[in-house]
Amino acid sequence: MSPDKIIVAIVSVLGIGFTYWFFLGKNDKEFVASDSVDIMVDGGYEPEVISILKGKTIKLNFLRTDPTTCLEDVVLGDFKVREHLPLNKKVVIEITPDKKGEFTYTCGMGMYHGKIIVK
Amino acid sequence: MNETKKTFSVKGMHCASCVATIERSLKKVDGVSKATVNIATEKATVTYDPAKVSDDKLYSAVSNVGYEVIVNEEIRSEDEEKEEKVRELHDLRLKVAVSLILGSLLLWGSFPGLMQTAPLFLRDFWVQLIIAIPVQFWAGFTFYRATISALKHRTANMDTLVAIGTTVAFAYSAFVTLFPQLVVKIGIDPMPYFDTAAIIIGLILLGRYFEAKAKAGTSEAIKKLIGMQAKTARVIRDGKEVDIPIAEVIINDIIRVRPGEKIPVDGIIIEGDSSIDESMITGESMPTDKTNGDIVVGATMNKTGSFIFRATKVGQETMLAQIIRLVQEAQGSKAPIQRLADLVSSYFVPIVLMLAILTFAVWYIFGPAPTLLFALLNMVAVLIIACPCAMGLATPTAIMVGTGKGAEHGILIRDAESLEIAHKINTIIFDKTGTLTKGQPEVTDVIPFGAIDPNELLRIAGSIEKGSEHSLAEAVTKSAEAKQLALSKVEKFQAIPGHGVEGVIDDKKITFGNKRLMDKESIDTENANEEIGKLETAGKTVMLLAYDKELVGLIAVADVIKESARDGIIALQNLGIEVVMITGDNKRTADAIGRKLGITRVLAEVLPDGKEAEVRKIQTEGRVVAMVGDGINDAPALAAADVGIAMGTGTDVAIEAADITLISKDLKSVAAAITLSKKTMRTIRVNLFWAFGYNIILIPVAMGALYPFLHVLLNPIFASVAMATSSISVVSNSLLLKNKKIV
């Protein structure tokens, strides 16, 4: 095999490894919320992982600054909420989780994810 | 003093002291009796005398202490949203037009066979570079922006794929233009691919434009429901009729509705009568005649007469508001079938990125010459063909259209899961009274034994039943009252559920109820057996009356079967569903009614608390069971069933207990709900099959899987056409549900 092909092979293996690590190997930081939490919607959700207590009502204040149409809606399927997020406008969603567990919330197309951990 | 209540939003509050300041300022206004401010909802609620206080006075009381009042916020925000959407679509259309026009010029100047006809300047690589730049970085900016934002969160989406794909094509072309000698040196003909990058951007944006338009159609039902509400109400206050905004109507307001007007809120008619078109809420096309004491529902249309009604539910409590909330919740819920798509789409883009790198490596190392060119073009094709959006849109768009269509027909579905289970139902249990029958039984026969007069028999029965809430009791009392029989006072009254009633009248112990009650009390019914048999075989419910443990007569009651019952049951049987009737009636009566309705499986003599156990018993036979009832008396049975269907009601209790609420009393709507579920699920399956199949087949093709056998490769431009059409086709397929017949 010529040297350029060897280089391409090595770089590709490294590239695949990097892609895996970068996108799928991340550790989400958990944000412990009490009464309310501001969630920035810009290329994803920040904070992405929110931990809350069972039975306690929490306000999730979504603010979308990213015009990507994918992020237009936020869906909290386990809480039966699908809300339109107008650009640069705070949208407050109130939930009172009645069971413990991990519940994902996503954009309207299920591409961007966040997680609500109920303890 | 006539008081009114108003709620408005206040901006600028930070703490509890702000609340106190605003409340104090509002209370100072002459005519304001109460003011409460809620910092959490950022809303102030004021009770005041409208004769003394104007809206402006209230607003200035708030603004004088340094806070801002938001007037007519909902109307404004809706308009703003609409404007934003229109602006977005306009912007998108411009970008599509510019990129497709410039892309076509690039294609003309560089496509083999076509380029010979193009003017010389279009064939110049430098001109092509200049034409390609605005497409890549102005029209394509949206892809870059989304990619950068996503990468900050270590996530990737479709924009990432498009951004990387087109950048690779653009960068390679720019390199060829800037350093053609270097490209020649490695044995490649220096041809740029500006056209590929530009056309891909144009087509994907075009797809997005159509997708946005189609997606707007999926949430149409909610908009329609919101738009159904009346804007004003003609309220009679202090003897004067005034038109006021609907938000200002309060409970117990007296409201006049004239012919052709919309009924503003829910209430009870207190004067006049009319024919009312309730099709928008119940889905029933025939107008209903209503008179004094009848309930009217907001947003329905008054047809012929003029009437006055008292408001009983306003604002968020009205049936329309509840329907809207229920549909919104259902549209926000997730169907179990969606789980796999969710799981796949969360790994999808990183996997496609890895496959793209793999494609490049394999083509570069093992592919034919020029290897770099093949490697690059196939990598771009892989990045462009992958379409995660179609998978993400497959289920929710169908659920949105399906639940919305249901609401239009008076079928309210609690969540996507209920909609999904409903298509598997193979057994439906109907609670007889009030569901298959009208629930308004009437006395048909009064048969005395011995010397007792029939009227006396009815009078005693009517007296003892006066204290009971059972629907049969009501029939007996009504019949006695209709004959103007003087009812006696009852002592030691006791109702025995599923049996009857007992009590003491004129020192005599009265026992009135079914045969089970007589057996329990050891009362001899031998003489009556023949009569009972005759009546029961005719589908009548027989009640027996005993004085001091001696049988003195029979009273038979029959409930009228609903006109829609037979057709409704046939419709279900045609869907291959077994129909079961459950009732507290004795076996003979129940069988007779079953025969009239064409129901062969009849569960008779089931006590109210035994219905749940019967549902569970049928479930153990491996059947998927739906229970249809009124949602009030049979809530446990409804909850035990795989799908609980509450019928002919819109009360909170019923909606709470049921997975599906049918506002219409028409039994055909049960079959309609199941047909809707079947059609929605079929749409979801087709969507998912298409979305998965598309990616599973076309990604390998783009990687070059067919090349060793057929020498076929996927041109990146065709990849972008396929990608753009795949998500549009999924959304369009969901929209087709709108036109499907369910009734």
PDB file of C-alpha atoms in Angstrom, chain A residues 16-106:
ATOM      1  CA  ILE A  16     -14.130   7.534  13.184  1.00  0.00           C
ATOM      2  CA  GLY A  17     -12.834   7.137  16.722  1.00  0.00           C
ATOM      3  CA  PHE A  18     -12.938  10.874  17.297  1.00  0.00           C
ATOM      4  CA  THR A  19     -16.499  11.142  15.911  1.00  0.00           C
ATOM      5  CA  TYR A  20     -17.618   8.366  18.228  1.00  0.00           C
ATOM      6  CA  TRP A  21     -15.952   9.931  21.256  1.00  0.00           C
ATOM      7  CA  PHE A  22     -17.063  13.478  20.427  1.00  0.00           C
ATOM      8  CA  PHE A  23     -20.765  12.787  19.824  1.00  0.00           C
ATOM      9  CA  LEU A  24     -21.533   9.563  21.619  1.00  0.00           C
ATOM     10  CA  GLY A  25     -19.004   9.510  24.426  1.00  0.00           C
ATOM     11  CA  LYS A  26     -19.900  12.714  26.169  1.00  0.00           C
ATOM     12  CA  ASN A  27     -20.820  12.872  29.813  1.00  0.00           C
ATOM     13  CA  ASP A  28     -23.687  15.200  30.483  1.00  0.00           C
ATOM     14  CA  LYS A  29     -23.406  17.467  33.448  1.00  0.00           C
ATOM     15  CA  GLU A  30     -26.447  17.313  35.653  1.00  0.00           C
ATOM     16  CA  PHE A  31     -28.113  20.566  36.606  1.00  0.00           C
ATOM     17  CA  VAL A  32     -29.944  20.351  39.892  1.00  0.00           C
ATOM     18  CA  ALA A  33     -33.037  22.538  39.687  1.00  0.00           C
ATOM     19  CA  SER A  34     -35.383  23.512  42.463  1.00  0.00           C
ATOM     20  CA  ASP A  35     -38.272  25.777  41.414  1.00  0.00           C
ATOM     21  CA  SER A  36     -37.372  26.949  37.977  1.00  0.00           C
ATOM     22  CA  VAL A  37     -34.658  26.579  35.388  1.00  0.00           C
ATOM     23  CA  ASP A  38     -33.779  28.679  32.344  1.00  0.00           C
ATOM     24  CA  ILE A  39     -33.046  26.481  29.357  1.00  0.00           C
ATOM     25  CA  MET A  40     -31.271  28.072  26.410  1.00  0.00           C
ATOM     26  CA  VAL A  41     -32.227  26.553  23.086  1.00  0.00           C
ATOM     27  CA  ASP A  42     -29.295  27.074  20.767  1.00  0.00           C
ATOM     28  CA  GLY A  43     -27.905  24.119  18.866  1.00  0.00           C
ATOM     29  CA  GLY A  44     -29.284  21.946  21.649  1.00  0.00           C
ATOM     30  CA  TYR A  45     -30.445  22.529  25.181  1.00  0.00           C
ATOM     31  CA  GLU A  46     -28.386  24.186  27.915  1.00  0.00           C
ATOM     32  CA  PRO A  47     -28.539  22.802  30.567  1.00  0.00           C
ATOM     33  CA  GLU A  48     -29.259  19.532  28.855  1.00  0.00           C
ATOM     34  CA  VAL A  49     -29.702  17.285  31.869  1.00  0.00           C
ATOM     35  CA  ILE A  50     -31.893  18.602  34.648  1.00  0.00           C
ATOM     36  CA  SER A  51     -32.473  16.825  37.893  1.00  0.00           C
ATOM     37  CA  ILE A  52     -35.615  17.558  39.874  1.00  0.00           C
ATOM     38  CA  LEU A  53     -37.578  16.109  42.737  1.00  0.00           C
ATOM     39  CA  LYS A  54     -40.663  13.915  42.423  1.00  0.00           C
ATOM     40  CA  GLY A  55     -43.941  15.637  43.187  1.00  0.00           C
ATOM     41  CA  LYS A  56     -42.500  19.111  43.011  1.00  0.00           C
ATOM     42  CA  THR A  57     -43.725  21.558  40.382  1.00  0.00           C
ATOM     43  CA  ILE A  58     -40.952  23.019  38.318  1.00  0.00           C
ATOM     44  CA  LYS A  59     -40.962  25.749  35.724  1.00  0.00           C
ATOM     45  CA  LEU A  60     -38.874  25.123  32.628  1.00  0.00           C
ATOM     46  CA  ASN A  61     -38.221  28.466  30.955  1.00  0.00           C
ATOM     47  CA  PHE A  62     -37.237  27.781  27.369  1.00  0.00           C
ATOM     48  CA  LEU A  63     -35.636  30.570  25.352  1.00  0.00           C
ATOM     49  CA  ARG A  64     -34.874  29.744  21.729  1.00  0.00           C
ATOM     50  CA  THR A  65     -32.223  31.900  20.099  1.00  0.00           C
ATOM     51  CA  ASP A  66     -31.398  29.448  17.319  1.00  0.00           C
ATOM     52  CA  PRO A  67     -33.486  29.908  14.148  1.00  0.00           C
ATOM     53  CA  THR A  68     -33.020  26.262  13.074  1.00  0.00           C
ATOM     54  CA  THR A  69     -36.534  25.029  12.266  1.00  0.00           C
ATOM     55  CA  CYS A  70     -35.771  21.668  13.856  1.00  0.00           C
ATOM     56  CA  LEU A  71     -35.754  23.356  17.266  1.00  0.00           C
ATOM     57  CA  GLU A  72     -39.078  25.180  16.746  1.00  0.00           C
ATOM     58  CA  ASP A  73     -41.013  22.767  18.924  1.00  0.00           C
ATOM     59  CA  VAL A  74     -40.042  21.180  22.190  1.00  0.00           C
ATOM     60  CA  VAL A  75     -41.655  17.866  23.117  1.00  0.00           C
ATOM     61  CA  LEU A  76     -41.855  16.449  26.625  1.00  0.00           C
ATOM     62  CA  GLY A  77     -43.631  13.281  25.574  1.00  0.00           C
ATOM     63  CA  ASP A  78     -43.846  11.765  29.054  1.00  0.00           C
ATOM     64  CA  PHE A  79     -45.534  14.900  30.331  1.00  0.00           C
ATOM     65  CA  LYS A  80     -47.781  15.282  27.270  1.00  0.00           C
ATOM     66  CA  VAL A  81     -46.387  18.643  26.311  1.00  0.00           C
ATOM     67  CA  ARG A  82     -45.611  19.847  22.820  1.00  0.00           C
ATOM     68  CA  GLU A  83     -44.930  23.554  22.796  1.00  0.00           C
ATOM     69  CA  HIS A  84     -43.980  25.914  20.003  1.00  0.00           C
ATOM     70  CA  LEU A  85     -40.940  28.014  20.889  1.00  0.00           C
ATOM     71  CA  PRO A  86     -41.072  31.382  19.121  1.00  0.00           C
ATOM     72  CA  LEU A  87     -37.639  32.847  18.433  1.00  0.00           C
ATOM     73  CA  ASN A  88     -36.201  34.986  21.263  1.00  0.00           C
ATOM     74  CA  LYS A  89     -39.291  34.613  23.405  1.00  0.00           C
ATOM     75  CA  LYS A  90     -39.412  32.904  26.777  1.00  0.00           C
ATOM     76  CA  VAL A  91     -41.855  30.015  26.947  1.00  0.00           C
ATOM     77  CA  VAL A  92     -42.634  28.641  30.397  1.00  0.00           C
ATOM     78  CA  ILE A  93     -43.619  24.999  30.738  1.00  0.00           C
ATOM     79  CA  GLU A  94     -44.714  23.788  34.143  1.00  0.00           C
ATOM     80  CA  ILE A  95     -44.464  20.136  35.051  1.00  0.00           C
ATOM     81  CA  THR A  96     -45.070  18.160  38.218  1.00  0.00           C
ATOM     82  CA  PRO A  97     -43.475  14.731  37.829  1.00  0.00           C
ATOM     83  CA  ASP A  98     -45.359  12.031  39.692  1.00  0.00           C
ATOM     84  CA  LYS A  99     -42.879   9.223  39.189  1.00  0.00           C
ATOM     85  CA  LYS A 100     -39.142   8.784  39.456  1.00  0.00           C
ATOM     86  CA  GLY A 101     -36.983   8.029  36.458  1.00  0.00           C
ATOM     87  CA  GLU A 102     -35.271   9.518  33.427  1.00  0.00           C
ATOM     88  CA  PHE A 103     -37.430  11.300  30.879  1.00  0.00           C
ATOM     89  CA  THR A 104     -36.071  12.684  27.641  1.00  0.00           C
ATOM     90  CA  TYR A 105     -37.285  15.822  26.010  1.00  0.00           C
ATOM     91  CA  THR A 106     -36.575  16.462  22.374  1.00  0.00           C
TER      92      THR A 106
END
